mmCIF file of C-alpha atoms in Angstrom:
data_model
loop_
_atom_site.group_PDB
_atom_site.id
_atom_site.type_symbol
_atom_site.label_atom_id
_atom_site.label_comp_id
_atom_site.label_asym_id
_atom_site.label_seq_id
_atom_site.Cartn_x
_atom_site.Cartn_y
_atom_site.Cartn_z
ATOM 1 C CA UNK A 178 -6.759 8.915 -9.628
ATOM 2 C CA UNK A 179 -8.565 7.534 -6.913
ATOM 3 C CA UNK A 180 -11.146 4.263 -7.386
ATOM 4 C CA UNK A 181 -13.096 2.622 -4.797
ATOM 5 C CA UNK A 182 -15.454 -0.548 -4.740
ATOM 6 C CA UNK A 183 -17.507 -1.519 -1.409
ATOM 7 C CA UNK A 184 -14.220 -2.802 0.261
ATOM 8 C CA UNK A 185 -10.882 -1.380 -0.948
ATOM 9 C CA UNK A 186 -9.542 2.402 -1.513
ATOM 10 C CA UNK A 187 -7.554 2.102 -4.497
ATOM 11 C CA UNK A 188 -5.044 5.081 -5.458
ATOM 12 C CA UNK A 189 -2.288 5.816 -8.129
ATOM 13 C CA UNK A 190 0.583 8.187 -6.587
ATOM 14 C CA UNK A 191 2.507 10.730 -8.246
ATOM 15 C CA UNK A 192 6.156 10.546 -7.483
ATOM 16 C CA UNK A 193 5.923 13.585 -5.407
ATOM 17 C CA UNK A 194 5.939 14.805 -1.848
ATOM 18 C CA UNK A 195 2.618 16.067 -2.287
ATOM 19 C CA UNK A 196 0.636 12.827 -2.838
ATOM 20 C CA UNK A 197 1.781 11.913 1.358
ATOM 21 C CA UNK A 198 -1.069 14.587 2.570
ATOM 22 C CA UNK A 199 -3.417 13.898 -0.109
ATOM 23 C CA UNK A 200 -3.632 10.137 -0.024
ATOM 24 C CA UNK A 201 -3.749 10.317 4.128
ATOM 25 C CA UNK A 202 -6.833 12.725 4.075
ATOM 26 C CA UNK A 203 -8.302 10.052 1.364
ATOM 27 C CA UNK A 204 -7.399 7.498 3.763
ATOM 28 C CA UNK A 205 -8.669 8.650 6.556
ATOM 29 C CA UNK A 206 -12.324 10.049 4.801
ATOM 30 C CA UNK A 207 -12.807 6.170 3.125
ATOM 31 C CA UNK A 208 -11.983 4.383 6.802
ATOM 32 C CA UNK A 209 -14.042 6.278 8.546
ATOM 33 C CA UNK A 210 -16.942 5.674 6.133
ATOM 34 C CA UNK A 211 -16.205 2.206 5.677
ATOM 35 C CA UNK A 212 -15.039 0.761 9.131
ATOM 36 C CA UNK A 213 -16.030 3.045 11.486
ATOM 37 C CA UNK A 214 -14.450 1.266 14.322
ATOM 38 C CA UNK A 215 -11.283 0.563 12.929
ATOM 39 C CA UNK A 216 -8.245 2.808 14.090
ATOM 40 C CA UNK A 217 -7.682 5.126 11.768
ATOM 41 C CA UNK A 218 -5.527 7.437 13.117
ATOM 42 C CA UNK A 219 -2.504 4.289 13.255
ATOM 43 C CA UNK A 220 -3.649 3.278 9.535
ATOM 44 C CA UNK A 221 -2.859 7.379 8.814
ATOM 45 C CA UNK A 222 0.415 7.267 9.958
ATOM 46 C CA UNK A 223 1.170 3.539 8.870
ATOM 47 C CA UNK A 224 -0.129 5.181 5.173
ATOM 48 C CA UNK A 225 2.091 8.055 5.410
ATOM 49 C CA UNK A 226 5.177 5.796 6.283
ATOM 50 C CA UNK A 227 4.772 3.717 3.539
ATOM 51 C CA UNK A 228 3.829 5.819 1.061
ATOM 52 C CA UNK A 229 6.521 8.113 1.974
ATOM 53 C CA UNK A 230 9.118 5.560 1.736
ATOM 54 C CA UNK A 231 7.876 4.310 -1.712
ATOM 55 C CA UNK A 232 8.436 7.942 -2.995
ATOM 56 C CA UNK A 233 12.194 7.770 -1.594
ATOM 57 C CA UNK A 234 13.266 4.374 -2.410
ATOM 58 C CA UNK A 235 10.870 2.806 -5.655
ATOM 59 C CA UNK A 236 10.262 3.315 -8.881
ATOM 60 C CA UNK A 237 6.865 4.050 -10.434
ATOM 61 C CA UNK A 238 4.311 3.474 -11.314
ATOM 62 C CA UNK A 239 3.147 3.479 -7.492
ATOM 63 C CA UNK A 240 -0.516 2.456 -6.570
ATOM 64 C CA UNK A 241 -2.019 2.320 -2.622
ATOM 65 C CA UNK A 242 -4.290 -0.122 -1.507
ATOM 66 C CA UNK A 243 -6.571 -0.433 1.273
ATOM 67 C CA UNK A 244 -8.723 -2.657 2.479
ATOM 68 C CA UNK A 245 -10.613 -3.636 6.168
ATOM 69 C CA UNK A 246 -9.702 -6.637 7.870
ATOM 70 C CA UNK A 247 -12.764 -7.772 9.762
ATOM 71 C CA UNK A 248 -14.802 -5.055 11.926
ATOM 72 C CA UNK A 249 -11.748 -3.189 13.612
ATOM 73 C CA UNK A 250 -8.604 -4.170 11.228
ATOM 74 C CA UNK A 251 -6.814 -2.480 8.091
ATOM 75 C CA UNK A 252 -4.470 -3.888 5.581
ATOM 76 C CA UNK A 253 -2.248 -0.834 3.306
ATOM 77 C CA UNK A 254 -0.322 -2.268 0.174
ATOM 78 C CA UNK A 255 2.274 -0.225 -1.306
ATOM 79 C CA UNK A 256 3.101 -1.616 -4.716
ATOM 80 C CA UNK A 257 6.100 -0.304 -6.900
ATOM 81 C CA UNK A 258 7.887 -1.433 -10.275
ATOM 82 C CA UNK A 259 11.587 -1.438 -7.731
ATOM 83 C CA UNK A 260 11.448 -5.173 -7.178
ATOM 84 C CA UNK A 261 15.210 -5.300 -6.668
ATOM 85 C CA UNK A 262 15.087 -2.637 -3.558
ATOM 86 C CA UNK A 263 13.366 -4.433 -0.437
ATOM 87 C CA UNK A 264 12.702 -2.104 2.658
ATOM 88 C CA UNK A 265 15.180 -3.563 5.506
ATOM 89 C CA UNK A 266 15.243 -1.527 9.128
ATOM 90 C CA UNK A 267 18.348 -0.401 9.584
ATOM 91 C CA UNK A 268 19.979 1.203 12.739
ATOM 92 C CA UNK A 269 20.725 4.567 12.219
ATOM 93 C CA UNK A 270 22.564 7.322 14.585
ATOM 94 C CA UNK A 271 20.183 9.201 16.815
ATOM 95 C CA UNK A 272 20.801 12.175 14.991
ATOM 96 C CA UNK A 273 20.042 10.782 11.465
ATOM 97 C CA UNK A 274 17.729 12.923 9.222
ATOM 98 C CA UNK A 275 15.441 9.506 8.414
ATOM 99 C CA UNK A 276 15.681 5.835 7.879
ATOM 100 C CA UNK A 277 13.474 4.907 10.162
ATOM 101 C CA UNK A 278 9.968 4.517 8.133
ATOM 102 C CA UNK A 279 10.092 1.127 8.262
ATOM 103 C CA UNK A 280 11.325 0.855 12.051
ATOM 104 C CA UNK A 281 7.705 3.066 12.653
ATOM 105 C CA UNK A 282 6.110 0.158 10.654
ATOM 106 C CA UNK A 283 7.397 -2.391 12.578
ATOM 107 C CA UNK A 284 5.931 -0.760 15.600
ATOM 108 C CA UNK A 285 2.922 0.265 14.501
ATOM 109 C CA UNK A 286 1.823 -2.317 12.693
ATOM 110 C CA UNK A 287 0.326 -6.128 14.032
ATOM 111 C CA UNK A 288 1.872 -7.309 11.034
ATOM 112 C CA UNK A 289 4.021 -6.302 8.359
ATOM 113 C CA UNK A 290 5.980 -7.836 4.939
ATOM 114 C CA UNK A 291 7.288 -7.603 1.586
ATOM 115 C CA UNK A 292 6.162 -9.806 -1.736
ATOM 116 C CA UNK A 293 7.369 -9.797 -5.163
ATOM 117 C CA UNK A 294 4.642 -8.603 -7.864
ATOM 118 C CA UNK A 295 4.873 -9.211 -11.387
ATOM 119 C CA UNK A 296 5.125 -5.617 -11.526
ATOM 120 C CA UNK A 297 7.565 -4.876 -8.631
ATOM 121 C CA UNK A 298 7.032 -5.395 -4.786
ATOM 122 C CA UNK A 299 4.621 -5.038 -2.755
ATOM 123 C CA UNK A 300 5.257 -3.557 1.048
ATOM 124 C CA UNK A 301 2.388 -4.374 3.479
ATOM 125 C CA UNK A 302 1.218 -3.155 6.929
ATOM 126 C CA UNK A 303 -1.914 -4.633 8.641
ATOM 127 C CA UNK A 304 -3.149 -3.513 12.542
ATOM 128 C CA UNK A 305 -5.915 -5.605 14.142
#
C-alpha cells in the first residue's frame, strides 16, 4: 500500500524480494514529480540498498519513507519491528556474495544513521 501527502512517499513492504523493484520505480515516479532537481538516480539505489537490507536482516512490519530535503536533497527511512539488529559495515572478503549494503550507504549517502522507534529501528540515508 502506497500513501502520499504533498511531501513524503509513504510505503508498506512485503517481506519479499519483489517489493526492491516495485518500491524503486515508486521512488523514482514520486521524486521526479515532487523535486525535480533532486538526484534521483543516487536516492534509487540508496532505496534499493536499504530496503534490500531490511528484507535480509529485520523483522516486519516494514514501512519506507521519503521525503525532500530542501530543493535538491532526499531523506529514505527504513523502519522495522528488529530493534535488537543494528546495520554495522563490516569488512568482508572480496569474493563475498553481499554484506556490503550498508558500505554502498555509507558512500552514497551525505549522511546516514540508525534510531530506535517504539516500533523497532529506523535506518536512514539522506544526499544533499
Amino acid at each position: 500500500m502506497a500513501t502520499s501527502s504533498q511531501s513524503v512517499l509513504q510505503l508498506q513492504l512485503a517481506a519479499r524480494p519483489t517489493e526492491v523493484p516495485r518500491v524503486r520505480r515508486a521512488v523514482r515516479t514520486w521524486l521526479r514529480s515532487m523535486c525535480n532537481r533532486c538526484d534521483w538516480r543516487t536516492a534509487e539505489l540508496l532505496v534499493s540498498e536499504l530496503v534490500t537490507n531490511a528484507l535480509v536482516h529485520a523483522l516486519p512490519p516494514l514501512e519506507l519513507r521519503v521525503r525532500p530535503l530542501g530543493a535538491t536533497g532526499v531523506r529514505i527511512e527504513v523502519s522495522d519491528a528488529a530493534g535488537s539488529r543494528w546495520p554495522t559495515k563490516k569488512s568482508n572478503r572480496p569474493d563475498a556474495e553481499g554484506g556490503r549494503g550498508i558500505e554502498i550507504v555509507a558512500a552514497l549517502a551525505t549522511r546516514w544513521g540508525t534510531e530506535s522507534s517504539e516500533a523497532g529501528k529506523l535506518v536512514w540515508a539522506e544526499i544533499d
